[in-house]
């Protein structure tokens, strides 16, 4: 004769195994949550480092632009001053030449003409 095993024995799961599986799943969830949080923190630090680097680079570029602008303005002032000096010298030379021509003309007119 065969012994009958109650159907409930096949249906009722082993609660100990379920508790272990639940505990393992909770541990996995916590580990994944920690890993996700660590990755989030790592990315945030990387972003902040990039932002700080960009800010530093922007500041350096602004300083370079300012220095170059100052140099350009100084060169422009020097060029304008040189042009003004050249124009003034040219004007003075022209006046001197006109005076010399006038003086020579007066001297020639004062000479007795040889006819």
JSON list of C-alpha atoms in Angstrom, two decimals:
[
{"chain": "A", "resi": 1, "resn": "UNK", "atom": "CA", "xyz": [0.00, 0.00, 0.00]},
{"chain": "A", "resi": 2, "resn": "UNK", "atom": "CA", "xyz": [1.07, 3.46, -0.81]},
{"chain": "A", "resi": 3, "resn": "UNK", "atom": "CA", "xyz": [1.27, 6.20, 1.74]},
{"chain": "A", "resi": 4, "resn": "UNK", "atom": "CA", "xyz": [-0.48, 9.35, 0.72]},
{"chain": "A", "resi": 5, "resn": "UNK", "atom": "CA", "xyz": [1.41, 12.62, 1.19]},
{"chain": "A", "resi": 6, "resn": "UNK", "atom": "CA", "xyz": [-0.91, 15.49, 1.88]},
{"chain": "A", "resi": 7, "resn": "UNK", "atom": "CA", "xyz": [-1.19, 17.98, -0.99]},
{"chain": "A", "resi": 8, "resn": "UNK", "atom": "CA", "xyz": [-0.46, 20.85, 1.40]},
{"chain": "A", "resi": 9, "resn": "UNK", "atom": "CA", "xyz": [3.11, 19.54, 1.82]},
{"chain": "A", "resi": 10, "resn": "UNK", "atom": "CA", "xyz": [3.80, 20.19, -1.87]},
{"chain": "A", "resi": 11, "resn": "UNK", "atom": "CA", "xyz": [2.16, 23.62, -1.91]},
{"chain": "A", "resi": 12, "resn": "UNK", "atom": "CA", "xyz": [3.54, 25.01, 1.35]},
{"chain": "A", "resi": 13, "resn": "UNK", "atom": "CA", "xyz": [6.90, 26.58, 0.60]},
{"chain": "A", "resi": 14, "resn": "UNK", "atom": "CA", "xyz": [9.78, 26.35, 2.94]},
{"chain": "A", "resi": 15, "resn": "UNK", "atom": "CA", "xyz": [9.53, 29.60, 4.90]},
{"chain": "A", "resi": 16, "resn": "UNK", "atom": "CA", "xyz": [13.17, 29.43, 5.93]},
{"chain": "A", "resi": 17, "resn": "UNK", "atom": "CA", "xyz": [14.30, 29.48, 2.29]},
{"chain": "A", "resi": 18, "resn": "UNK", "atom": "CA", "xyz": [11.98, 32.39, 1.58]},
{"chain": "A", "resi": 19, "resn": "UNK", "atom": "CA", "xyz": [13.33, 34.33, 4.55]},
{"chain": "A", "resi": 20, "resn": "UNK", "atom": "CA", "xyz": [16.90, 33.75, 3.32]},
{"chain": "A", "resi": 21, "resn": "UNK", "atom": "CA", "xyz": [15.95, 34.84, -0.20]},
{"chain": "A", "resi": 22, "resn": "UNK", "atom": "CA", "xyz": [14.23, 37.97, 1.15]},
{"chain": "A", "resi": 23, "resn": "UNK", "atom": "CA", "xyz": [17.27, 38.79, 3.28]},
{"chain": "A", "resi": 24, "resn": "UNK", "atom": "CA", "xyz": [19.58, 38.30, 0.26]},
{"chain": "A", "resi": 25, "resn": "UNK", "atom": "CA", "xyz": [17.35, 40.46, -1.93]},
{"chain": "A", "resi": 26, "resn": "UNK", "atom": "CA", "xyz": [17.32, 43.20, 0.72]},
{"chain": "A", "resi": 27, "resn": "UNK", "atom": "CA", "xyz": [21.13, 43.02, 0.95]},
{"chain": "A", "resi": 28, "resn": "UNK", "atom": "CA", "xyz": [21.38, 43.22, -2.84]},
{"chain": "A", "resi": 29, "resn": "UNK", "atom": "CA", "xyz": [19.04, 46.21, -2.88]},
{"chain": "A", "resi": 30, "resn": "UNK", "atom": "CA", "xyz": [21.13, 47.98, -0.22]},
{"chain": "A", "resi": 31, "resn": "UNK", "atom": "CA", "xyz": [24.36, 47.20, -2.07]},
{"chain": "A", "resi": 32, "resn": "UNK", "atom": "CA", "xyz": [22.91, 48.47, -5.34]},
{"chain": "A", "resi": 33, "resn": "UNK", "atom": "CA", "xyz": [21.56, 51.57, -3.61]},
{"chain": "A", "resi": 34, "resn": "UNK", "atom": "CA", "xyz": [25.00, 52.25, -2.08]},
{"chain": "A", "resi": 35, "resn": "UNK", "atom": "CA", "xyz": [26.71, 51.68, -5.43]},
{"chain": "A", "resi": 36, "resn": "UNK", "atom": "CA", "xyz": [24.24, 54.02, -7.13]},
{"chain": "A", "resi": 37, "resn": "UNK", "atom": "CA", "xyz": [24.76, 56.67, -4.46]},
{"chain": "A", "resi": 38, "resn": "UNK", "atom": "CA", "xyz": [28.55, 56.32, -4.74]},
{"chain": "A", "resi": 39, "resn": "UNK", "atom": "CA", "xyz": [28.35, 56.65, -8.52]},
{"chain": "A", "resi": 40, "resn": "UNK", "atom": "CA", "xyz": [26.11, 59.69, -8.17]},
{"chain": "A", "resi": 41, "resn": "UNK", "atom": "CA", "xyz": [28.60, 61.28, -5.75]},
{"chain": "A", "resi": 42, "resn": "UNK", "atom": "CA", "xyz": [31.53, 60.42, -8.03]},
{"chain": "A", "resi": 43, "resn": "UNK", "atom": "CA", "xyz": [29.80, 62.00, -11.02]},
{"chain": "A", "resi": 44, "resn": "UNK", "atom": "CA", "xyz": [28.86, 65.08, -9.02]},
{"chain": "A", "resi": 45, "resn": "UNK", "atom": "CA", "xyz": [32.49, 65.49, -7.92]},
{"chain": "A", "resi": 46, "resn": "UNK", "atom": "CA", "xyz": [33.64, 65.07, -11.52]},
{"chain": "A", "resi": 47, "resn": "UNK", "atom": "CA", "xyz": [31.13, 67.68, -12.68]},
{"chain": "A", "resi": 48, "resn": "UNK", "atom": "CA", "xyz": [32.26, 70.09, -9.96]},
{"chain": "A", "resi": 49, "resn": "UNK", "atom": "CA", "xyz": [35.89, 69.52, -10.94]},
{"chain": "A", "resi": 50, "resn": "UNK", "atom": "CA", "xyz": [35.10, 70.27, -14.58]},
{"chain": "A", "resi": 51, "resn": "UNK", "atom": "CA", "xyz": [33.13, 73.38, -13.59]},
{"chain": "A", "resi": 52, "resn": "UNK", "atom": "CA", "xyz": [36.01, 74.58, -11.41]},
{"chain": "A", "resi": 53, "resn": "UNK", "atom": "CA", "xyz": [38.50, 73.90, -14.21]},
{"chain": "A", "resi": 54, "resn": "UNK", "atom": "CA", "xyz": [36.31, 75.75, -16.70]},
{"chain": "A", "resi": 55, "resn": "UNK", "atom": "CA", "xyz": [35.92, 78.68, -14.31]},
{"chain": "A", "resi": 56, "resn": "UNK", "atom": "CA", "xyz": [39.68, 78.85, -13.88]},
{"chain": "A", "resi": 57, "resn": "UNK", "atom": "CA", "xyz": [40.24, 78.68, -17.62]},
{"chain": "A", "resi": 58, "resn": "UNK", "atom": "CA", "xyz": [37.62, 81.38, -18.25]},
{"chain": "A", "resi": 59, "resn": "UNK", "atom": "CA", "xyz": [39.29, 83.62, -15.67]},
{"chain": "A", "resi": 60, "resn": "UNK", "atom": "CA", "xyz": [42.69, 83.11, -17.30]},
{"chain": "A", "resi": 61, "resn": "UNK", "atom": "CA", "xyz": [41.25, 83.81, -20.74]},
{"chain": "A", "resi": 62, "resn": "UNK", "atom": "CA", "xyz": [39.60, 87.00, -19.49]},
{"chain": "A", "resi": 63, "resn": "UNK", "atom": "CA", "xyz": [42.90, 88.13, -17.97]},
{"chain": "A", "resi": 64, "resn": "UNK", "atom": "CA", "xyz": [44.71, 87.35, -21.23]},
{"chain": "A", "resi": 65, "resn": "UNK", "atom": "CA", "xyz": [42.10, 89.28, -23.22]},
{"chain": "A", "resi": 66, "resn": "UNK", "atom": "CA", "xyz": [42.43, 92.23, -20.85]},
{"chain": "A", "resi": 67, "resn": "UNK", "atom": "CA", "xyz": [46.24, 92.20, -21.14]},
{"chain": "A", "resi": 68, "resn": "UNK", "atom": "CA", "xyz": [46.10, 91.92, -24.93]},
{"chain": "A", "resi": 69, "resn": "UNK", "atom": "CA", "xyz": [43.54, 94.74, -25.12]},
{"chain": "A", "resi": 70, "resn": "UNK", "atom": "CA", "xyz": [45.78, 96.94, -22.97]},
{"chain": "A", "resi": 71, "resn": "UNK", "atom": "CA", "xyz": [48.79, 96.13, -25.16]},
{"chain": "A", "resi": 72, "resn": "UNK", "atom": "CA", "xyz": [46.79, 96.86, -28.31]},
{"chain": "A", "resi": 73, "resn": "UNK", "atom": "CA", "xyz": [45.57, 100.18, -26.93]},
{"chain": "A", "resi": 74, "resn": "UNK", "atom": "CA", "xyz": [49.13, 101.16, -25.91]},
{"chain": "A", "resi": 75, "resn": "UNK", "atom": "CA", "xyz": [50.40, 100.30, -29.39]},
{"chain": "A", "resi": 76, "resn": "UNK", "atom": "CA", "xyz": [47.54, 102.28, -30.94]},
{"chain": "A", "resi": 77, "resn": "UNK", "atom": "CA", "xyz": [48.42, 105.30, -28.78]},
{"chain": "A", "resi": 78, "resn": "UNK", "atom": "CA", "xyz": [52.10, 104.97, -29.74]},
{"chain": "A", "resi": 79, "resn": "UNK", "atom": "CA", "xyz": [51.19, 104.72, -33.43]},
{"chain": "A", "resi": 80, "resn": "UNK", "atom": "CA", "xyz": [48.91, 107.77, -33.22]},
{"chain": "A", "resi": 81, "resn": "UNK", "atom": "CA", "xyz": [51.64, 109.73, -31.41]},
{"chain": "A", "resi": 82, "resn": "UNK", "atom": "CA", "xyz": [54.18, 108.69, -34.07]},
{"chain": "A", "resi": 83, "resn": "UNK", "atom": "CA", "xyz": [51.79, 109.74, -36.84]},
{"chain": "A", "resi": 84, "resn": "UNK", "atom": "CA", "xyz": [51.17, 113.10, -35.15]},
{"chain": "A", "resi": 85, "resn": "UNK", "atom": "CA", "xyz": [54.91, 113.62, -34.72]},
{"chain": "A", "resi": 86, "resn": "UNK", "atom": "CA", "xyz": [55.53, 112.72, -38.38]},
{"chain": "A", "resi": 87, "resn": "UNK", "atom": "CA", "xyz": [52.77, 115.11, -39.51]},
{"chain": "A", "resi": 88, "resn": "UNK", "atom": "CA", "xyz": [54.16, 117.89, -37.27]},
{"chain": "A", "resi": 89, "resn": "UNK", "atom": "CA", "xyz": [57.72, 117.27, -38.51]},
{"chain": "A", "resi": 90, "resn": "UNK", "atom": "CA", "xyz": [56.52, 117.26, -42.09]},
{"chain": "A", "resi": 91, "resn": "UNK", "atom": "CA", "xyz": [54.61, 120.49, -41.51]},
{"chain": "A", "resi": 92, "resn": "UNK", "atom": "CA", "xyz": [57.64, 122.12, -39.88]},
{"chain": "A", "resi": 93, "resn": "UNK", "atom": "CA", "xyz": [59.91, 120.97, -42.69]},
{"chain": "A", "resi": 94, "resn": "UNK", "atom": "CA", "xyz": [57.42, 122.33, -45.23]},
{"chain": "A", "resi": 95, "resn": "UNK", "atom": "CA", "xyz": [57.37, 125.69, -43.42]},
{"chain": "A", "resi": 96, "resn": "UNK", "atom": "CA", "xyz": [61.18, 125.76, -43.31]},
{"chain": "A", "resi": 97, "resn": "UNK", "atom": "CA", "xyz": [61.41, 124.95, -47.01]},
{"chain": "A", "resi": 98, "resn": "UNK", "atom": "CA", "xyz": [58.87, 127.67, -47.85]},
{"chain": "A", "resi": 99, "resn": "UNK", "atom": "CA", "xyz": [60.84, 130.16, -45.74]},
{"chain": "A", "resi": 100, "resn": "UNK", "atom": "CA", "xyz": [64.08, 129.14, -47.46]},
{"chain": "A", "resi": 101, "resn": "UNK", "atom": "CA", "xyz": [62.45, 129.47, -50.90]},
{"chain": "A", "resi": 102, "resn": "UNK", "atom": "CA", "xyz": [61.11, 132.88, -49.97]},
{"chain": "A", "resi": 103, "resn": "UNK", "atom": "CA", "xyz": [64.52, 133.95, -48.65]},
{"chain": "A", "resi": 104, "resn": "UNK", "atom": "CA", "xyz": [66.25, 132.71, -51.80]},
{"chain": "A", "resi": 105, "resn": "UNK", "atom": "CA", "xyz": [63.66, 134.45, -53.98]},
{"chain": "A", "resi": 106, "resn": "UNK", "atom": "CA", "xyz": [64.20, 137.71, -52.07]},
{"chain": "A", "resi": 107, "resn": "UNK", "atom": "CA", "xyz": [67.96, 137.32, -52.42]},
{"chain": "A", "resi": 108, "resn": "UNK", "atom": "CA", "xyz": [67.65, 136.68, -56.15]},
{"chain": "A", "resi": 109, "resn": "UNK", "atom": "CA", "xyz": [65.39, 139.68, -56.64]},
{"chain": "A", "resi": 110, "resn": "UNK", "atom": "CA", "xyz": [67.87, 141.88, -54.75]},
{"chain": "A", "resi": 111, "resn": "UNK", "atom": "CA", "xyz": [70.73, 140.89, -57.06]},
{"chain": "A", "resi": 112, "resn": "UNK", "atom": "CA", "xyz": [71.45, 143.23, -59.87]},
{"chain": "A", "resi": 113, "resn": "UNK", "atom": "CA", "xyz": [70.34, 141.68, -63.07]},
{"chain": "A", "resi": 114, "resn": "UNK", "atom": "CA", "xyz": [73.03, 141.01, -65.52]},
{"chain": "A", "resi": 115, "resn": "UNK", "atom": "CA", "xyz": [71.72, 142.08, -68.87]}
]
